[in-house]
Coordinates of C-alpha atoms in Angstrom, one line a residue:
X772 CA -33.7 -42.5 -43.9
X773 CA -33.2 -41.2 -47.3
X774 CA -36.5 -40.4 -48.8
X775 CA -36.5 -38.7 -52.4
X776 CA -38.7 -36.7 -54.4
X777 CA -39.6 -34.0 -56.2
X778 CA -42.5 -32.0 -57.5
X779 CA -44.2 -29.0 -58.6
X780 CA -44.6 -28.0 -54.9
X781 CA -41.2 -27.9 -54.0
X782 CA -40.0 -24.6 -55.2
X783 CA -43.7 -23.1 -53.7
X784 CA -42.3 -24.1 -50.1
X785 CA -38.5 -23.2 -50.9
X786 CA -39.8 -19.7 -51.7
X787 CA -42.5 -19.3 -49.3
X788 CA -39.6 -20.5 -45.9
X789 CA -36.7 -18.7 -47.3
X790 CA -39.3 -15.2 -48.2
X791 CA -39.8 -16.0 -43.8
X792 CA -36.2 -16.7 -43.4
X793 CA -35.3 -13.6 -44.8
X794 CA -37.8 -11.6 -43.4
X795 CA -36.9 -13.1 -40.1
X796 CA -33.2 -57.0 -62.3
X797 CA -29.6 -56.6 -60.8
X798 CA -30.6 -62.6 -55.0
X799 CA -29.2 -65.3 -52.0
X800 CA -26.9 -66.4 -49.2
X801 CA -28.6 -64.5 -45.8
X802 CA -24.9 -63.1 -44.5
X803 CA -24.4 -61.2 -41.3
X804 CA -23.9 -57.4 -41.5
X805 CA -21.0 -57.9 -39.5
X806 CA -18.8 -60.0 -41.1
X807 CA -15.8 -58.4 -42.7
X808 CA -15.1 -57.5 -46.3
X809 CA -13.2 -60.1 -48.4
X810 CA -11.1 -59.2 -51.3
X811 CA -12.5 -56.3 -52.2
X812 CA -10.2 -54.3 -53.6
X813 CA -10.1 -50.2 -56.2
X814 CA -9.1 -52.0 -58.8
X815 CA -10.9 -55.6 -58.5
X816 CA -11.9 -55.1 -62.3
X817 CA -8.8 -53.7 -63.7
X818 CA -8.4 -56.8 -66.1
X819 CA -11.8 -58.1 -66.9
X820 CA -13.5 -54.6 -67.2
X821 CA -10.6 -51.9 -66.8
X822 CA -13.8 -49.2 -68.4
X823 CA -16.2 -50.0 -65.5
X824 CA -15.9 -46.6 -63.9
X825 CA -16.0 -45.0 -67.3
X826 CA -19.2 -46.8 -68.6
X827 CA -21.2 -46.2 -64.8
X828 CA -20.0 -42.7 -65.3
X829 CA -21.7 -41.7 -68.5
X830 CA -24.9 -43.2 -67.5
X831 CA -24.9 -41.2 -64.4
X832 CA -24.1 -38.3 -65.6
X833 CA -26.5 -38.1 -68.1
X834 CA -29.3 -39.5 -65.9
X835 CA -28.2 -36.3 -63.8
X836 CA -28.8 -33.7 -66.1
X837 CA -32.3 -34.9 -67.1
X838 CA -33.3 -36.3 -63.2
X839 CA -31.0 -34.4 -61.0
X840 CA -33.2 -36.4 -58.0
X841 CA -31.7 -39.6 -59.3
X842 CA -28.6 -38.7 -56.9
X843 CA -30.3 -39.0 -53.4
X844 CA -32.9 -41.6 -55.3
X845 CA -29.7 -44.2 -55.6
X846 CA -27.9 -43.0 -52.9
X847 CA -30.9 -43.5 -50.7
X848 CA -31.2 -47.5 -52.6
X849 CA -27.4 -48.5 -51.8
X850 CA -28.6 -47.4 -47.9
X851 CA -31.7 -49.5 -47.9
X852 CA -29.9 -52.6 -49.6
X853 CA -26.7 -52.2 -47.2
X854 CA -29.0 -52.4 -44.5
X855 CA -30.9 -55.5 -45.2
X856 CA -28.7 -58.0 -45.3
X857 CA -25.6 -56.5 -46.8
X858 CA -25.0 -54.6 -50.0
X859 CA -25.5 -57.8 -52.4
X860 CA -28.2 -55.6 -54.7
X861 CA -30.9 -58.0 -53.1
X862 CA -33.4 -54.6 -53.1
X863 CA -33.5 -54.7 -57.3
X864 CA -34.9 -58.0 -57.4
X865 CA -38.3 -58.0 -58.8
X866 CA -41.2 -60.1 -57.1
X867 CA -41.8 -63.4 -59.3
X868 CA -45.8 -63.0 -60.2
X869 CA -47.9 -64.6 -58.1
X870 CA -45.9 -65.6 -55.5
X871 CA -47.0 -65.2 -51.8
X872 CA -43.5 -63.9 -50.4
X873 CA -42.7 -60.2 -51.8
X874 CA -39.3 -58.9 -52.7
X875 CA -37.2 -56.3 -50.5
X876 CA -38.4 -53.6 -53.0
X877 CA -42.0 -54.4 -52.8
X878 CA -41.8 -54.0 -48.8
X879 CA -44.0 -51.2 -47.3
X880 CA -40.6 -49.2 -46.2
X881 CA -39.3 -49.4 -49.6
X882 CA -43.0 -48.5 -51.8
X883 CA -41.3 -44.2 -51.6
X884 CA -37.9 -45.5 -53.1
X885 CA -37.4 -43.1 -56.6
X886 CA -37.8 -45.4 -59.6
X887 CA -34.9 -43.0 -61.3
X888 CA -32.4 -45.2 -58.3
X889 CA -33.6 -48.4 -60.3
X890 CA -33.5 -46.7 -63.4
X891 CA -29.9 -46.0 -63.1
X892 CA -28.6 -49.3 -62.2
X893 CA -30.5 -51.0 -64.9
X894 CA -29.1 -48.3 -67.3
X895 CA -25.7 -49.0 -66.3
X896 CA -26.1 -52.7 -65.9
X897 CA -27.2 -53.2 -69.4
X898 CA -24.0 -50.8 -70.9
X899 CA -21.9 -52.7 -68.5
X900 CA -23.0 -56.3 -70.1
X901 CA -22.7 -54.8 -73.8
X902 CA -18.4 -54.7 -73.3
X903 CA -18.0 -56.7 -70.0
X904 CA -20.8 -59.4 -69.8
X905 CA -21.4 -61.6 -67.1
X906 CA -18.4 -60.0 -65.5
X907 CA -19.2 -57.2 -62.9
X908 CA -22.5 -57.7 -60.3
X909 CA -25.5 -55.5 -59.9
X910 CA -23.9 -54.9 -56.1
X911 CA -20.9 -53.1 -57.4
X912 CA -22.5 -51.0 -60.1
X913 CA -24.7 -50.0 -57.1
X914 CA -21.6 -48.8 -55.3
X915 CA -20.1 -47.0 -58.2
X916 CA -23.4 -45.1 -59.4
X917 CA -24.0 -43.9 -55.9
X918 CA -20.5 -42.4 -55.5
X919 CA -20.6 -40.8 -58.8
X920 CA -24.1 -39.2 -57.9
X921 CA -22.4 -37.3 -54.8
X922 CA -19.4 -35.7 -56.6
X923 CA -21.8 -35.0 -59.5
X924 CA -23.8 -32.9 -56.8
X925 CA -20.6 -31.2 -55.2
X926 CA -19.6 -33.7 -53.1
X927 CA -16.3 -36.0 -52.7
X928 CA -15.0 -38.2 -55.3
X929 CA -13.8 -41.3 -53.8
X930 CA -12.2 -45.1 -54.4
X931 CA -15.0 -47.5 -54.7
X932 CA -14.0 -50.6 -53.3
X933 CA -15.5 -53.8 -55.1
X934 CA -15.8 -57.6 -55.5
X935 CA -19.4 -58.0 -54.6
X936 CA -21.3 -60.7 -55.4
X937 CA -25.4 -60.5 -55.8
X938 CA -27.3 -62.4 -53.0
X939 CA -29.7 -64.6 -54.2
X940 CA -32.5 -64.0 -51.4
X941 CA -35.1 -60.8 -51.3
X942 CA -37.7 -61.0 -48.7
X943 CA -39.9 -58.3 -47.8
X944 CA -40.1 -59.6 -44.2
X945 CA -36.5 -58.9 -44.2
X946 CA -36.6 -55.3 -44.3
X947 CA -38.8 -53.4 -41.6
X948 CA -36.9 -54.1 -38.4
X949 CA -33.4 -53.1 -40.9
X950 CA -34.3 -50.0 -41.9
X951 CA -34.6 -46.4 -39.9
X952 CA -37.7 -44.4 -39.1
X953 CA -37.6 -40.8 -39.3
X954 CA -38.8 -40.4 -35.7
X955 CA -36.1 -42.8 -34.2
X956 CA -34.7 -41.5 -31.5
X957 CA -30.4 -41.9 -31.1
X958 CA -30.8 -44.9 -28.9
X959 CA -32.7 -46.7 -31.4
X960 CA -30.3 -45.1 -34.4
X961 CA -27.5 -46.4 -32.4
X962 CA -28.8 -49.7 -31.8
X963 CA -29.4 -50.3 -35.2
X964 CA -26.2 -49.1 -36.8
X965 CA -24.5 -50.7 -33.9
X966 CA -26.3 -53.9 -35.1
X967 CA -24.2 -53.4 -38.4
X968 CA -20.8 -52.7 -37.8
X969 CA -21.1 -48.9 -37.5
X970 CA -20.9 -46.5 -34.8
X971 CA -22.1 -43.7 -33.7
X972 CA -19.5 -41.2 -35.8
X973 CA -20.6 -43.5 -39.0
X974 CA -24.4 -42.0 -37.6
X975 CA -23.9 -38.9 -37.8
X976 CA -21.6 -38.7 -40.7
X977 CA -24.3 -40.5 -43.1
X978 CA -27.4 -38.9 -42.1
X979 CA -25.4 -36.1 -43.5
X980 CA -26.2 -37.3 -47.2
X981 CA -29.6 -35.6 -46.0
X982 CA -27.9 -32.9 -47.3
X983 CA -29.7 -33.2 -50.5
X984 CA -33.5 -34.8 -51.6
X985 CA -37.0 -34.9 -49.9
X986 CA -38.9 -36.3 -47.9
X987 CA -42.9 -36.7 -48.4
X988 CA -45.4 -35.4 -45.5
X989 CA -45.9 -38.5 -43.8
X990 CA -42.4 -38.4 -43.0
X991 CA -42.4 -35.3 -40.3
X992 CA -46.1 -34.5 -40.2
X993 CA -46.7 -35.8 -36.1
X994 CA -43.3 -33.1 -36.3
X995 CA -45.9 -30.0 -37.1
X996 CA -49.4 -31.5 -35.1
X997 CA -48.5 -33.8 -32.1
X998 CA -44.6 -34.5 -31.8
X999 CA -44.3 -37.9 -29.9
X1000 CA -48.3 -37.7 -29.0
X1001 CA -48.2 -34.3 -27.0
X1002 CA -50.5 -32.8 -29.5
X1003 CA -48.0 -30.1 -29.7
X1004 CA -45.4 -29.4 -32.2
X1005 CA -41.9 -30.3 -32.2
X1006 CA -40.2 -27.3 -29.9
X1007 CA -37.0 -28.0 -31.5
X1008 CA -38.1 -27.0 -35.2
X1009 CA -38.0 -23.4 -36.0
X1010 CA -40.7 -21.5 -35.9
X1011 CA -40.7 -20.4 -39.6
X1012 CA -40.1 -23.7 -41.0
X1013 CA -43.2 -25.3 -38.6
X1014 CA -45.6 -22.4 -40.3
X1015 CA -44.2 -23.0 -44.0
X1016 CA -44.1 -27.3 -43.7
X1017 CA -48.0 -26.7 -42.0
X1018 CA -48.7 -25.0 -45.5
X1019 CA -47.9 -27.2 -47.4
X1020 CA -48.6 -30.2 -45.5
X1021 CA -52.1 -29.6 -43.4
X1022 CA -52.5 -32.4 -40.6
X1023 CA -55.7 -33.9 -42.4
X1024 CA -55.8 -34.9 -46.0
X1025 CA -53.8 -32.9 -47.9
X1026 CA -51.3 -34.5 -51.3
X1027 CA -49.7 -37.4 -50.2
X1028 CA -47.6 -36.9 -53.0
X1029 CA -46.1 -33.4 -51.5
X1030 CA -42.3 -33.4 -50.9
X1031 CA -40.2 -31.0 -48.6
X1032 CA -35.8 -30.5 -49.2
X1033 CA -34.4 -31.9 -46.0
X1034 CA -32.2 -29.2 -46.5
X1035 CA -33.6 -26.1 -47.0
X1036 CA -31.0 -24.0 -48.1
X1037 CA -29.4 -25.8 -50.4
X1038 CA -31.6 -28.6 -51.4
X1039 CA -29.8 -29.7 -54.7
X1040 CA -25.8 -29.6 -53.6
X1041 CA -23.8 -31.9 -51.6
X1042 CA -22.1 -29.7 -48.9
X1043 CA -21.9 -29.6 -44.9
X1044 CA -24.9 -27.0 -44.6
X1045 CA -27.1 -30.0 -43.4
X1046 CA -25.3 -29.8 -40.0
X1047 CA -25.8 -25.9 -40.1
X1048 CA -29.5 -26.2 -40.8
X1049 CA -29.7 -29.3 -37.5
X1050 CA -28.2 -25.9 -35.1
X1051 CA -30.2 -23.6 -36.7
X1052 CA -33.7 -26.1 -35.9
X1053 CA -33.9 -26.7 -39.3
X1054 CA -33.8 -29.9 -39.2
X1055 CA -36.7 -32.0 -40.9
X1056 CA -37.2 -34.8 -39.4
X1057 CA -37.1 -36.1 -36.1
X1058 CA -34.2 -38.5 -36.1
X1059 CA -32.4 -35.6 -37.8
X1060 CA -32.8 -32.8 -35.2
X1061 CA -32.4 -35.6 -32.8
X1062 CA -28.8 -35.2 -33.7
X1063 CA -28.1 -32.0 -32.6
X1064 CA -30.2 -32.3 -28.9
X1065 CA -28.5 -35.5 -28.2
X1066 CA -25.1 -34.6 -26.1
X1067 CA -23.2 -37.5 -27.7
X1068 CA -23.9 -36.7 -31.4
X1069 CA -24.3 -32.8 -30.9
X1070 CA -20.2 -32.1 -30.4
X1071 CA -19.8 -34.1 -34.4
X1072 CA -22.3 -31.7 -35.5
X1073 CA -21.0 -29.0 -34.8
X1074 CA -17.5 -30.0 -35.8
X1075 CA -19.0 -31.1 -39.5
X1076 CA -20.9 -28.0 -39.8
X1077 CA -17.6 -26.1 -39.4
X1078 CA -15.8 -27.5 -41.8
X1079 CA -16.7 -29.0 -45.0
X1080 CA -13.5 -31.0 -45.9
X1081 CA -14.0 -32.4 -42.6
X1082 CA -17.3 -33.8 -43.7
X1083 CA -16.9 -34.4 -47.3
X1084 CA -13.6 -36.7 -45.7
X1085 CA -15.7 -38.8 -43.3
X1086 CA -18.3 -39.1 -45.2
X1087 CA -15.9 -40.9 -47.7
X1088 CA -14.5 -43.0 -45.1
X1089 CA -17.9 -43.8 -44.1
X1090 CA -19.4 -44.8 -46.9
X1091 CA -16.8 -47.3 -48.1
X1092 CA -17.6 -49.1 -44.2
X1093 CA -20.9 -49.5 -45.2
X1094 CA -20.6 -50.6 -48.8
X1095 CA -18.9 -53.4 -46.9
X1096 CA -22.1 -54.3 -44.6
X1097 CA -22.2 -58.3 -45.0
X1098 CA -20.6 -58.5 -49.0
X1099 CA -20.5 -62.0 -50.7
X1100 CA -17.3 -62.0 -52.1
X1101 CA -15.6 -65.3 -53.5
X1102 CA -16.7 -68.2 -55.9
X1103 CA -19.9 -70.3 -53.8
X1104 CA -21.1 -67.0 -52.1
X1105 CA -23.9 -65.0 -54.2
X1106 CA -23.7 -64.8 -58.1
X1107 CA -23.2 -62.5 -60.8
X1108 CA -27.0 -61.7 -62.1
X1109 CA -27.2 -60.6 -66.3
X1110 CA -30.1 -58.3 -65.2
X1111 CA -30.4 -55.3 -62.9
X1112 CA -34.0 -56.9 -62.1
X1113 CA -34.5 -60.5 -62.2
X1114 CA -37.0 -62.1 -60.2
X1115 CA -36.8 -64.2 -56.9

């Protein structure tokens, strides 16, 4: 789960918990997510379009100094593609008007996905085709721009493998039973990362990109009224943080368009306080905090929230696993697509 947002509200609850704190068209071969990565390789481009990195870069970079939430927005897109099918960029593809089946994007799981994510994989497709056309697919520029969004926040810098091709398929039936909810327990985290190659370490290591962006109301609100139907709240969420999230999220009507940091102290960098906050019950949603009550995930935890280089390294290591959830790689499999956001 990587919802993203932002708005006016924001700093109103950042002030109000920490004053408490301190006082107390880029579609279509279905692939299995487990098969293994096929030539892709650092430097897959080095000949056809040796300024890739370069090009993805200065679109990134400037789409971060005018939308800073456009780094979990993307990083939260290259999750929910990954996970639906494998990272073939399946999730940009537009639904064709009037057609009865819907596109990944325009599933009910997706309709809180940032449009500044799209935005920056069109931005960079489109510079990409100006020097390098029809060469590199919507998949990798996916890859790269999400990457360059966590070192532009604080976090690691690291290779991007690539050789993706686009998949050619986007169904919105495809995507509910692929994609986390935020009151999953492990067991059913496990299962489902299991289902894709990953394991629990690779759990625990990328929930930690919750270190930056939001997450709306819906998310975590049975977290502040009736956690798991007890019509109680959640015992492992700090007091403080219950009375601050109750503010500005009331259990009946309310702004659905009202966003809460899932890390509270430092919402806007990519560092290893995430894992501090989860100790701390400051967690914000369920299938976060889960991590630190289960006994099997608890020990990593406390290990990331240590050490920093600890985290920013397997964090690295695991996001290059799952940029290589079910790639099409290889003349016959997928395409290259001119546009970010062609149509099915």
């Amino acid at each position: 789960m990587m919802p993203s947002s932002s708005s006016s509200s924001t700093g109103n609850f950042l002030l109000s918990f920490l004053f408490a704190l301190t006082a107390s068209n880029c579609a279509a071969k279905n692939v299995s997510s487990s098969s293994s990565p096929r030539q892709l390789s650092v430097d897959y481009y080095a000949k056809t379009c040796p300024q890739l990195e370069l090009l993805v870069g200065s679109v990134t970079s400037q789409q971060f100094k005018e939308a800073p939430v456009s780094g979990p927005a993307t990083i939260r897109l290259f999750f929910h593609d990954c996970f639906v099918e494998g990272c073939d960029a399946s999730i940009l593809i537009s639904t064709t008007p009037g057609s009865k089946v819907l596109a990944e994007k325009d599933a009910e799981d997706n309709q809180d996905l940032r449009a500044e994510g799209f935005q920056t994989v069109s931005k960079a497709k489109a510079l990409v085709e100006s020097r390098c056309p029809g060469v590199v697919s919507c998949a990798d520029i996916l890859a790269i721009a999400a990457r360059d969004y966590v070192h532009l926040a604080g976090g690691p810098y690291y290779p991007v493998k690539k050789g993706r091709r686009d998949g050619k398929i986007s169904m919105a039936s495809r995507v509910p039973y692929n994609i986390p909810r935020a009151n999953f327990t492990i067991d059913q985290q496990l299962k489902l990362f299991n289902s894709k190659g990953l394991a629990l370490q690779d759990l625990v290591v990328l929930s930690g990109a919750h270190t930056f962006g939001f997450a709306h109301c819906k998310q975590f609100a049975s977290r502040l009224y009736s956690f798991r139907g007890t019509k109680q709240p959640d015992p492992d969420m700090d007091p403080r943080l219950l009375k601050s999230l109750r503010m500005s999220c009331p259990q009946f009507g309310g702004n659905s368009d009202i966003v809460a940091p899932f890390d509270v102290t430092t919402p806007f960098l990519f560092d290893h306080a995430y894992y501090g906050n989860l100790e701390a019950k400051l967690g914000l949603l369920a299938s976060d905090q889960a991590l630190f009550s289960d006994p099997r995930t608890k020990p990593l935890v406390l290990q990331l929230g240590k050490d920093k280089q600890k985290f920013f390294q397997a964090f690295s290591a695991a996001m290059e696993k799952m940029g290589s959830i079910g790639v099409e790689t290889g003349t016959g499999q997928g395409e290259k697509r001119r546009e970010s956001n062609m149509q099915t």
